[in-house]
Amino acid sequence: MAEEDDATVRVLQSLRGKICEAKNLGPLSGPNRQRDLCTFCTISLDQEEVFRTKVFDKSVSPFYGEDFYFEIPRPFQCLSFYVYAKSVFQRDLPVGKVSIRKDDLAKYSGKEHWCSLHPVDPNSEVQGKVHLEMRLNEVITENGSVGQHLVVRIIECQGLPLISGQNCDPYATVSLVGPARSDQKKTKVKKKTSDPHFEETFFFEVTRTSSYSKKSHFQVEEEDIEKLEIKVDLWNNENLAQDVFLGETRVHVKILRSDHIHKAWYLLQPKGNGSKSKSDDLGSLRLKLTYIEDTVLPSAFYTPLCNLLLKSPDVKPISASAAHILGDICRERYEAVLPTVRLLLHHNRFVPFVSAVAALELENTQEANTIFRGNSLATRCIDDMMKIVGKNYLAVTLKPVIDEICESNKTCEIDPVKLKEGDNVVVNKENLQGYVQKVFSSITQSSSSCPPLMCDVFRSLRNLACKRFSADPHVQYSAVSSFVFLRFFAVAVLSPHSFQLRSHHPDPEISRTLTLISKTIQTLGSWGSLSKKMSSFKETYMYDFFKSFQEDKCIEKFLDEISTNVSKESSVLEDAVVLKEGEVQKRAQGRKRLGKKTFKKRWLRLTNRELSYHKHKGKEALCIINVKNIQAVEKLDESAFNRKNMFQVVHCEKLLYMQAGNCVEAGEWLEVLGPVSRCNEGRFSSFHPSNYSGGFWQCCRSPSSSAPGCKPCTTTVLANLQLDIDCDRETERIFSLLSANDAKLQNMEDACASMAVYQGPQREQEDYSKFTIQEPKETFQTLKQLRNIMEELQRQHNIRSDTAAQYGSMDNPIIGKTS
């Protein structure tokens, strides 16, 4: 049973952060090259690029300001940030890089760091690992003396890099090297694979002290034997061009003194004689990183903690619940609420919980005009819920007009201090008013697209606010507008990149326009439903807006519609909104024509209505698939076509096989395609993870091309959420947060004990003000339950930590020696 449990342990990784800015970039060759430097940054997992910023024009100290977040779907050794100089007529030139080994990421996590750029040396760009076996065999030479043969078996490699986006053609050279010798042998080339299985054995003659003879084939001095080592180099076979170095490792022969047969995995290392040029003159890069690695246990171990958290909405008072306690002790960490929100959403327990914490907040709110304006547990929960549930709602409502603003790039500056020479403030004001009108109209006409769950929360907030401030007729609107306008739409307009409405942060001028629009939306949203004097507006241009919207009561109507009891269906056909697009390699299944079925570059485009692919971006669609006809979207095994990062779209006509540019991009396509099609009628319950060729499916060997799939499809979820939530991982995150705040839990427990038991001399008030303790006995009981659950989970983690992968195993390879 223990072996079974261990088999289901998962290690999941994610990376969040920001490429902030660079300074003093250079030098690069060429006259005036620094002055005209146009640069961009990339992020690579080992040698696989997974993120790229936009190009920053002509600056040696560019401000990139690019946020990034992605799940890391595979093991990696090194996280690297590259700065490139953009070139029109030749390949982009590397300026420098920052490389951080995975084991060192914890040192950088959660803080900003200025990191010096280092040279980019092709011989240092390596990834992957190699599996070796070495042993010594005794042999009798021709003159009768006893000698030694070193037997080296190169078994396999894993994780070699892609070359130009494709699997490489690797081979290995195996050398026995020392001060007086260098013997080299070579494996066969393996075609189109990043995980080659060589299974080749090589023999090298070695003379030891006990068998040393003048007649030996190799004249090796006694002291030189200690310096013998095996060197393994991996190369990509380029046929007509020069072969590409993929990495090396070196192993001392003397290791066999204590280990007659040595078998281990080794990480590939850079070439030992790579360039060592100075790095202090290449500039530096300011980065902010948060790397998270979760070791997720089997589901059964999380059941007690999960059940305790899900019981939170029923606990009276709510402040004594496990979910509220977690939010209380982690109140300074905004991301701490997210796993709880996701867990409650998945189990349909979010609305009762957030209603209870909102009611508690309203009890302590004295003024109606300050309702839900702070950074409380209730507001943080609703913020996270809206970002999760409202992603498609934002895309449908805002993306078309945000795209228009970013692409038309009209000047909208109205601040006299910030006006540039030649700007016309009257024209700018008209531009801004036009944009605001479009954005606000899109919002106030979008009620039919508002997700039912958001409507349920808004309805609850509205009712709670009316009860708390019954004398104020406008509080029912401000309770809702403080979220939907101030914390949802206005924030998305201000930072469209953070809400996946744009692929990159906009240029400074467009950012300024979006800031002005966002400020206007906030003001109209928070004041439009209230009877305030017109003179209260700071920006005079908003006067006309307010008057217009107040007259037709469109704001009140919108807020009424998104906070009523009745679920609404859209009465009009939504415009098509692009959810994702990008270049892929495409291959169709079952095409009837002569010749090899090759992969071709295509521009893949997904809207909320259809999936299409095009020869190039902007060209007419070659194929259009209604998203309602998609029957499955799943990963494809690498073995199907000897290609990584592949996924398949199953629909009524034929299978579409796609290859994304990298592992993160593949995950993003699956993430966005899944929700738009997961609730379709006629979805398949199973799929084939490989392809049909040679008369049968390569995965299950079924001869029928129409045979049902051999692997279950990704589980379907609630139609109104359309989310993929890994509950075990979210519960592990919560356990990690609780463990990291163990001292605060203990302080809270001590405070409860003091308040409930002693009822006499108590601690100073500040000892209690950090926590919300309404019922100390009830809170104490929850804390004790949490403590017991945490101890058991920690014990299970310790068991697996004690049996961690042995050094030299596939999961814990040896960091090989380099010259």
CSV table of C-alpha atoms in Angstrom, one decimal, residues 2-365:
chain,number,residue,atom,x,y,z
A,2,ALA,CA,2.9,2.4,0.8
A,3,GLU,CA,4.4,1.8,-2.6
A,4,GLU,CA,1.1,2.6,-4.2
A,5,ASP,CA,0.8,5.8,-2.2
A,6,ASP,CA,4.3,6.9,-3.1
A,7,ALA,CA,3.5,6.3,-6.8
A,8,THR,CA,0.9,9.0,-6.6
A,9,VAL,CA,3.1,11.7,-5.0
A,10,ARG,CA,3.4,14.6,-7.5
A,11,VAL,CA,5.9,17.5,-7.5
A,12,LEU,CA,4.2,20.5,-9.1
A,13,GLN,CA,6.1,23.7,-9.9
A,14,SER,CA,5.0,27.3,-10.8
A,15,LEU,CA,6.8,30.5,-11.4
A,16,ARG,CA,5.5,34.0,-11.0
A,17,GLY,CA,7.4,37.3,-11.3
A,18,LYS,CA,8.3,40.4,-13.1
A,19,ILE,CA,11.1,41.4,-15.5
A,20,CYS,CA,11.4,45.0,-14.2
A,21,GLU,CA,14.2,46.8,-16.0
A,22,ALA,CA,17.8,46.7,-17.2
A,23,LYS,CA,20.6,49.2,-16.9
A,24,ASN,CA,23.8,50.0,-18.6
A,25,LEU,CA,23.4,47.3,-21.3
A,26,GLY,CA,26.3,46.6,-23.6
A,27,PRO,CA,28.8,46.6,-25.1
A,28,LEU,CA,28.0,45.3,-28.6
A,29,SER,CA,30.2,45.7,-31.6
A,30,GLY,CA,29.6,48.4,-34.2
A,31,PRO,CA,29.6,52.2,-34.2
A,32,ASN,CA,27.1,53.9,-31.9
A,33,ARG,CA,25.6,50.4,-31.2
A,34,GLN,CA,24.8,51.2,-27.6
A,35,ARG,CA,22.9,54.4,-28.4
A,36,ASP,CA,20.6,52.6,-30.9
A,37,LEU,CA,20.1,49.5,-28.8
A,38,CYS,CA,16.6,47.9,-29.2
A,39,THR,CA,16.3,45.0,-26.8
A,40,PHE,CA,13.9,42.4,-25.5
A,41,CYS,CA,14.1,39.7,-22.8
A,42,THR,CA,13.3,36.0,-22.9
A,43,ILE,CA,12.9,33.4,-20.2
A,44,SER,CA,14.1,29.9,-20.7
A,45,LEU,CA,13.7,26.6,-18.8
A,46,ASP,CA,17.2,25.2,-19.5
A,47,GLN,CA,17.3,25.9,-23.3
A,48,GLU,CA,13.6,26.0,-24.0
A,49,GLU,CA,12.3,29.6,-24.4
A,50,VAL,CA,8.9,29.9,-22.6
A,51,PHE,CA,8.3,33.7,-22.5
A,52,ARG,CA,9.4,36.8,-24.4
A,53,THR,CA,8.8,40.5,-23.7
A,54,LYS,CA,8.1,43.0,-26.4
A,55,VAL,CA,11.0,45.0,-27.9
A,56,PHE,CA,12.0,48.2,-26.1
A,57,ASP,CA,13.3,50.8,-28.5
A,58,LYS,CA,16.7,52.5,-28.3
A,59,SER,CA,17.7,52.5,-24.7
A,60,VAL,CA,20.6,51.0,-22.8
A,61,SER,CA,18.5,51.2,-19.6
A,62,PRO,CA,15.1,49.9,-20.7
A,63,PHE,CA,12.1,49.5,-18.4
A,64,TYR,CA,10.4,46.3,-19.4
A,65,GLY,CA,7.8,46.0,-16.6
A,66,GLU,CA,6.6,42.6,-17.9
A,67,ASP,CA,4.7,40.3,-15.4
A,68,PHE,CA,4.7,36.6,-16.1
A,69,TYR,CA,3.1,33.5,-14.6
A,70,PHE,CA,3.3,29.9,-15.7
A,71,GLU,CA,3.1,26.4,-14.5
A,72,ILE,CA,6.4,24.5,-15.0
A,73,PRO,CA,5.3,21.2,-16.6
A,74,ARG,CA,8.6,19.4,-16.5
A,75,PRO,CA,11.8,18.9,-14.6
A,76,PHE,CA,14.5,21.5,-15.3
A,77,GLN,CA,18.0,22.4,-14.1
A,78,CYS,CA,18.3,26.1,-14.7
A,79,LEU,CA,16.1,29.2,-15.1
A,80,SER,CA,17.7,31.7,-17.4
A,81,PHE,CA,16.8,35.3,-18.5
A,82,TYR,CA,18.4,36.5,-21.7
A,83,VAL,CA,18.7,40.0,-23.0
A,84,TYR,CA,18.8,40.2,-26.8
A,85,ALA,CA,19.5,43.1,-29.1
A,86,LYS,CA,17.0,43.2,-32.0
A,87,SER,CA,18.5,43.0,-35.4
A,88,VAL,CA,16.7,43.6,-38.7
A,89,PHE,CA,19.0,42.0,-41.2
A,90,GLN,CA,20.6,39.2,-39.1
A,91,ARG,CA,19.9,37.0,-36.1
A,92,ASP,CA,19.1,38.8,-32.8
A,93,LEU,CA,22.4,39.2,-30.9
A,94,PRO,CA,22.6,38.1,-27.2
A,95,VAL,CA,23.7,40.9,-24.9
A,96,GLY,CA,23.9,38.7,-21.8
A,97,LYS,CA,22.1,36.4,-19.5
A,98,VAL,CA,21.2,35.7,-15.9
A,99,SER,CA,21.1,32.0,-15.0
A,100,ILE,CA,19.8,30.7,-11.7
A,101,ARG,CA,20.0,27.0,-10.8
A,102,LYS,CA,16.8,25.5,-9.6
A,103,ASP,CA,18.3,24.7,-6.2
A,104,ASP,CA,19.1,28.4,-5.8
A,105,LEU,CA,15.7,29.8,-6.7
A,106,ALA,CA,14.6,29.9,-3.0
A,107,LYS,CA,17.2,32.6,-2.4
A,108,TYR,CA,15.6,34.9,-4.9
A,109,SER,CA,12.0,34.0,-4.2
A,110,GLY,CA,9.6,36.8,-3.2
A,111,LYS,CA,12.1,39.7,-3.5
A,112,GLU,CA,13.5,42.0,-6.1
A,113,HIS,CA,17.2,41.5,-7.1
A,114,TRP,CA,19.6,43.3,-9.4
A,115,CYS,CA,21.4,40.6,-11.2
A,116,SER,CA,24.6,41.1,-13.3
A,117,LEU,CA,24.4,39.9,-16.9
A,118,HIS,CA,26.9,37.2,-17.9
A,119,PRO,CA,28.2,36.4,-21.4
A,120,VAL,CA,26.2,34.0,-23.6
A,121,ASP,CA,28.6,31.2,-24.6
A,122,PRO,CA,27.2,28.5,-26.9
A,123,ASN,CA,29.3,25.9,-25.1
A,124,SER,CA,27.6,26.7,-21.8
A,125,GLU,CA,24.0,26.4,-23.1
A,126,VAL,CA,23.2,22.8,-22.0
A,127,GLN,CA,20.5,20.7,-20.5
A,128,GLY,CA,19.6,17.1,-19.9
A,129,LYS,CA,21.1,14.1,-18.1
A,130,VAL,CA,22.9,10.9,-19.1
A,131,HIS,CA,22.7,7.4,-17.6
A,132,LEU,CA,26.1,5.6,-17.3
A,133,GLU,CA,27.4,2.3,-16.1
A,134,MET,CA,31.2,1.7,-15.5
A,135,ARG,CA,33.0,-1.4,-14.3
A,136,LEU,CA,36.5,-2.9,-14.3
A,137,ASN,CA,37.1,-6.4,-15.9
A,138,GLU,CA,40.4,-8.3,-15.4
A,139,VAL,CA,42.0,-9.6,-18.6
A,140,ILE,CA,45.2,-11.6,-19.3
A,141,THR,CA,47.5,-9.9,-21.8
A,142,GLU,CA,49.6,-11.7,-24.5
A,143,ASN,CA,52.6,-11.8,-22.2
A,144,GLY,CA,50.6,-13.4,-19.4
A,145,SER,CA,50.3,-10.4,-17.1
A,146,VAL,CA,47.0,-9.4,-15.6
A,147,GLY,CA,45.5,-6.2,-16.9
A,148,GLN,CA,42.3,-4.2,-16.5
A,149,HIS,CA,39.7,-3.3,-19.0
A,150,LEU,CA,37.4,-0.4,-18.2
A,151,VAL,CA,33.9,-1.1,-19.5
A,152,VAL,CA,31.7,1.9,-20.1
A,153,ARG,CA,28.0,1.5,-21.0
A,154,ILE,CA,26.1,4.6,-22.1
A,155,ILE,CA,22.5,3.6,-21.5
A,156,GLU,CA,20.3,6.6,-22.3
A,157,CYS,CA,19.8,10.4,-22.0
A,158,GLN,CA,16.8,12.4,-21.0
A,159,GLY,CA,15.8,16.0,-21.6
A,160,LEU,CA,18.1,17.0,-24.4
A,161,PRO,CA,17.2,20.4,-25.9
A,162,LEU,CA,15.1,21.0,-28.9
A,163,ILE,CA,17.1,22.3,-31.9
A,164,SER,CA,15.1,25.0,-33.9
A,165,GLY,CA,12.0,23.8,-32.1
A,166,GLN,CA,12.4,20.1,-33.1
A,167,ASN,CA,13.8,17.0,-31.4
A,168,CYS,CA,17.5,16.7,-32.1
A,169,ASP,CA,19.6,13.9,-33.7
A,170,PRO,CA,21.9,13.1,-30.8
A,171,TYR,CA,25.0,10.9,-30.5
A,172,ALA,CA,27.6,10.6,-27.8
A,173,THR,CA,31.4,10.4,-27.7
A,174,VAL,CA,32.9,8.4,-24.9
A,175,SER,CA,36.6,9.1,-24.1
A,176,LEU,CA,39.1,7.9,-21.6
A,177,VAL,CA,41.4,10.8,-20.9
A,178,GLY,CA,44.5,11.4,-18.8
A,179,PRO,CA,47.8,13.2,-18.9
A,180,ALA,CA,49.3,10.7,-21.4
A,181,ARG,CA,46.3,9.5,-23.3
A,182,SER,CA,43.0,10.3,-24.9
A,183,ASP,CA,41.0,7.4,-26.5
A,184,GLN,CA,37.6,8.3,-28.0
A,185,LYS,CA,34.7,6.1,-29.2
A,186,LYS,CA,31.4,7.2,-30.6
A,187,THR,CA,27.8,5.9,-30.5
A,188,LYS,CA,25.3,5.7,-33.3
A,189,VAL,CA,23.2,8.7,-34.1
A,190,LYS,CA,19.6,8.5,-32.8
A,191,LYS,CA,17.1,10.3,-35.0
A,192,LYS,CA,14.5,12.8,-33.8
A,193,THR,CA,14.5,12.3,-30.0
A,194,SER,CA,15.3,14.3,-26.9
A,195,ASP,CA,15.4,11.1,-24.9
A,196,PRO,CA,17.7,8.7,-26.8
A,197,HIS,CA,18.3,5.1,-25.7
A,198,PHE,CA,21.9,4.2,-26.8
A,199,GLU,CA,22.5,1.0,-24.9
A,200,GLU,CA,26.1,0.8,-26.3
A,201,THR,CA,29.1,-0.6,-24.5
A,202,PHE,CA,32.8,0.5,-25.0
A,203,PHE,CA,36.0,-1.1,-23.7
A,204,PHE,CA,39.2,0.8,-22.7
A,205,GLU,CA,42.4,-0.9,-21.6
A,206,VAL,CA,43.7,0.3,-18.3
A,207,THR,CA,47.0,-0.7,-16.6
A,208,ARG,CA,47.1,-0.6,-12.8
A,209,THR,CA,50.0,-0.8,-10.4
A,210,SER,CA,49.6,-4.6,-9.7
A,211,SER,CA,49.9,-5.4,-13.4
A,212,TYR,CA,52.2,-2.7,-14.7
A,213,SER,CA,54.7,-4.0,-17.3
A,214,LYS,CA,57.1,-2.4,-19.8
A,215,LYS,CA,55.4,-4.5,-22.4
A,216,SER,CA,51.9,-3.2,-21.7
A,217,HIS,CA,50.2,-1.5,-24.6
A,218,PHE,CA,49.9,1.8,-22.8
A,219,GLN,CA,52.9,3.2,-20.9
A,220,VAL,CA,51.0,4.8,-17.9
A,221,GLU,CA,52.9,6.1,-14.9
A,222,GLU,CA,51.6,5.0,-11.5
A,223,GLU,CA,50.7,8.5,-10.4
A,224,ASP,CA,48.8,9.2,-13.7
A,225,ILE,CA,46.2,6.5,-13.0
A,226,GLU,CA,44.6,8.7,-10.3
A,227,LYS,CA,44.1,11.3,-13.1
A,228,LEU,CA,42.2,9.1,-15.5
A,229,GLU,CA,38.6,9.9,-16.2
A,230,ILE,CA,35.8,9.1,-18.5
A,231,LYS,CA,34.4,12.0,-20.5
A,232,VAL,CA,31.0,11.8,-22.2
A,233,ASP,CA,30.0,14.5,-24.7
A,234,LEU,CA,26.6,14.7,-26.3
A,235,TRP,CA,26.3,16.2,-29.8
A,236,ASN,CA,23.5,16.9,-32.3
A,237,ASN,CA,24.3,15.6,-35.7
A,238,GLU,CA,24.0,18.4,-38.2
A,239,ASN,CA,25.0,16.3,-41.3
A,240,LEU,CA,26.3,19.1,-43.6
A,241,ALA,CA,26.9,21.7,-40.9
A,242,GLN,CA,29.0,21.6,-37.8
A,243,ASP,CA,27.6,19.4,-35.1
A,244,VAL,CA,26.1,21.2,-32.1
A,245,PHE,CA,27.5,20.6,-28.6
A,246,LEU,CA,24.7,19.5,-26.2
A,247,GLY,CA,26.7,18.9,-22.9
A,248,GLU,CA,29.3,16.8,-21.2
A,249,THR,CA,30.0,15.0,-18.0
A,250,ARG,CA,33.3,13.6,-16.5
A,251,VAL,CA,33.7,10.7,-14.1
A,252,HIS,CA,36.9,9.8,-12.3
A,253,VAL,CA,38.0,6.2,-12.9
A,254,LYS,CA,39.1,6.0,-9.3
A,255,ILE,CA,35.5,5.9,-8.2
A,256,LEU,CA,35.6,2.1,-9.0
A,257,ARG,CA,38.0,1.5,-6.2
A,258,SER,CA,35.1,1.5,-3.7
A,259,ASP,CA,32.4,0.6,-6.2
A,260,HIS,CA,33.3,-2.2,-8.5
A,261,ILE,CA,30.3,-1.5,-10.7
A,262,HIS,CA,29.2,2.2,-10.8
A,263,LYS,CA,25.8,3.0,-12.3
A,264,ALA,CA,24.3,6.5,-12.0
A,265,TRP,CA,22.6,9.4,-13.7
A,266,TYR,CA,24.7,12.6,-14.3
A,267,LEU,CA,23.6,16.1,-15.2
A,268,LEU,CA,25.2,17.3,-18.4
A,269,GLN,CA,27.5,20.3,-17.8
A,270,PRO,CA,28.8,23.2,-20.0
A,271,LYS,CA,32.1,22.6,-21.9
A,272,GLY,CA,34.9,23.3,-19.4
A,273,ASN,CA,36.8,25.6,-21.7
A,274,GLY,CA,33.9,28.0,-22.4
A,275,SER,CA,34.7,31.7,-22.6
A,276,LYS,CA,35.4,33.4,-19.3
A,277,SER,CA,35.0,37.0,-20.3
A,278,LYS,CA,34.1,39.7,-17.8
A,279,SER,CA,30.4,40.2,-17.0
A,280,ASP,CA,30.5,43.5,-15.1
A,281,ASP,CA,30.4,45.5,-18.2
A,282,LEU,CA,27.4,43.9,-19.8
A,283,GLY,CA,24.8,45.6,-17.5
A,284,SER,CA,22.3,44.2,-15.1
A,285,LEU,CA,18.7,43.1,-14.9
A,286,ARG,CA,16.2,43.7,-12.1
A,287,LEU,CA,14.0,40.7,-11.5
A,288,LYS,CA,11.3,39.7,-9.0
A,289,LEU,CA,10.7,36.0,-8.8
A,290,THR,CA,8.4,33.7,-6.8
A,291,TYR,CA,9.1,30.0,-7.3
A,292,ILE,CA,6.8,27.5,-5.7
A,293,GLU,CA,7.3,23.7,-5.6
A,294,ASP,CA,4.5,21.6,-4.1
A,295,THR,CA,5.0,18.0,-3.2
A,296,VAL,CA,1.4,16.8,-3.5
A,297,LEU,CA,0.5,13.6,-1.5
A,298,PRO,CA,-2.2,11.1,-2.4
A,299,SER,CA,-5.8,12.6,-2.0
A,300,ALA,CA,-6.6,10.5,1.1
A,301,PHE,CA,-4.1,12.4,3.2
A,302,TYR,CA,-5.7,15.8,2.5
A,303,THR,CA,-9.3,14.7,3.3
A,304,PRO,CA,-9.3,15.9,6.9
A,305,LEU,CA,-7.9,19.3,6.1
A,306,CYS,CA,-10.1,19.7,3.1
A,307,ASN,CA,-13.2,18.8,5.1
A,308,LEU,CA,-12.3,21.2,7.9
A,309,LEU,CA,-12.0,24.0,5.4
A,310,LEU,CA,-15.2,23.2,3.6
A,311,LYS,CA,-17.1,23.2,6.9
A,312,SER,CA,-16.1,26.8,7.4
A,313,PRO,CA,-19.3,28.4,6.1
A,314,ASP,CA,-21.3,26.6,8.7
A,315,VAL,CA,-19.1,27.6,11.7
A,316,LYS,CA,-20.6,30.1,14.0
A,317,PRO,CA,-19.1,32.6,14.3
A,318,ILE,CA,-17.3,32.6,11.0
A,319,SER,CA,-14.2,34.0,12.6
A,320,ALA,CA,-13.7,30.6,14.4
A,321,SER,CA,-13.6,28.7,11.1
A,322,ALA,CA,-10.4,27.2,9.6
A,323,ALA,CA,-10.7,29.3,6.4
A,324,HIS,CA,-11.1,32.5,8.3
A,325,ILE,CA,-8.2,31.7,10.6
A,326,LEU,CA,-6.0,31.1,7.6
A,327,GLY,CA,-6.9,34.5,6.1
A,328,ASP,CA,-6.4,36.1,9.5
A,329,ILE,CA,-2.8,34.9,10.1
A,330,CYS,CA,-1.8,35.5,6.4
A,331,ARG,CA,-3.5,38.9,6.0
A,332,GLU,CA,-0.3,40.5,4.8
A,333,ARG,CA,0.1,37.9,2.1
A,334,TYR,CA,-2.5,38.6,-0.6
A,335,GLU,CA,-1.9,35.3,-2.5
A,336,ALA,CA,-2.7,33.3,0.6
A,337,VAL,CA,-6.4,33.6,0.0
A,338,LEU,CA,-6.3,32.2,-3.5
A,339,PRO,CA,-6.1,28.4,-2.7
A,340,THR,CA,-8.9,28.7,-0.2
A,341,VAL,CA,-11.1,30.5,-2.8
A,342,ARG,CA,-10.3,27.8,-5.5
A,343,LEU,CA,-11.2,25.0,-3.1
A,344,LEU,CA,-14.4,26.6,-2.0
A,345,LEU,CA,-15.4,27.3,-5.6
A,346,HIS,CA,-14.7,23.7,-6.7
A,347,HIS,CA,-17.0,22.4,-3.9
A,348,ASN,CA,-19.7,25.1,-4.4
A,349,ARG,CA,-19.1,26.5,-0.9
A,350,PHE,CA,-17.8,29.9,-1.9
A,351,VAL,CA,-21.0,32.0,-1.7
A,352,PRO,CA,-22.0,31.0,1.9
A,353,PHE,CA,-18.5,31.6,3.1
A,354,VAL,CA,-18.0,35.0,1.5
A,355,SER,CA,-21.5,36.0,2.6
A,356,ALA,CA,-20.6,35.2,6.2
A,357,VAL,CA,-17.2,37.1,6.2
A,358,ALA,CA,-18.9,40.0,4.4
A,359,ALA,CA,-21.5,40.2,7.1
A,360,LEU,CA,-18.8,40.2,9.8
A,361,GLU,CA,-17.0,43.0,8.0
A,362,LEU,CA,-20.2,45.1,7.7
A,363,GLU,CA,-20.7,44.7,11.5
A,364,ASN,CA,-17.5,46.7,11.9
A,365,THR,CA,-18.2,49.3,9.1
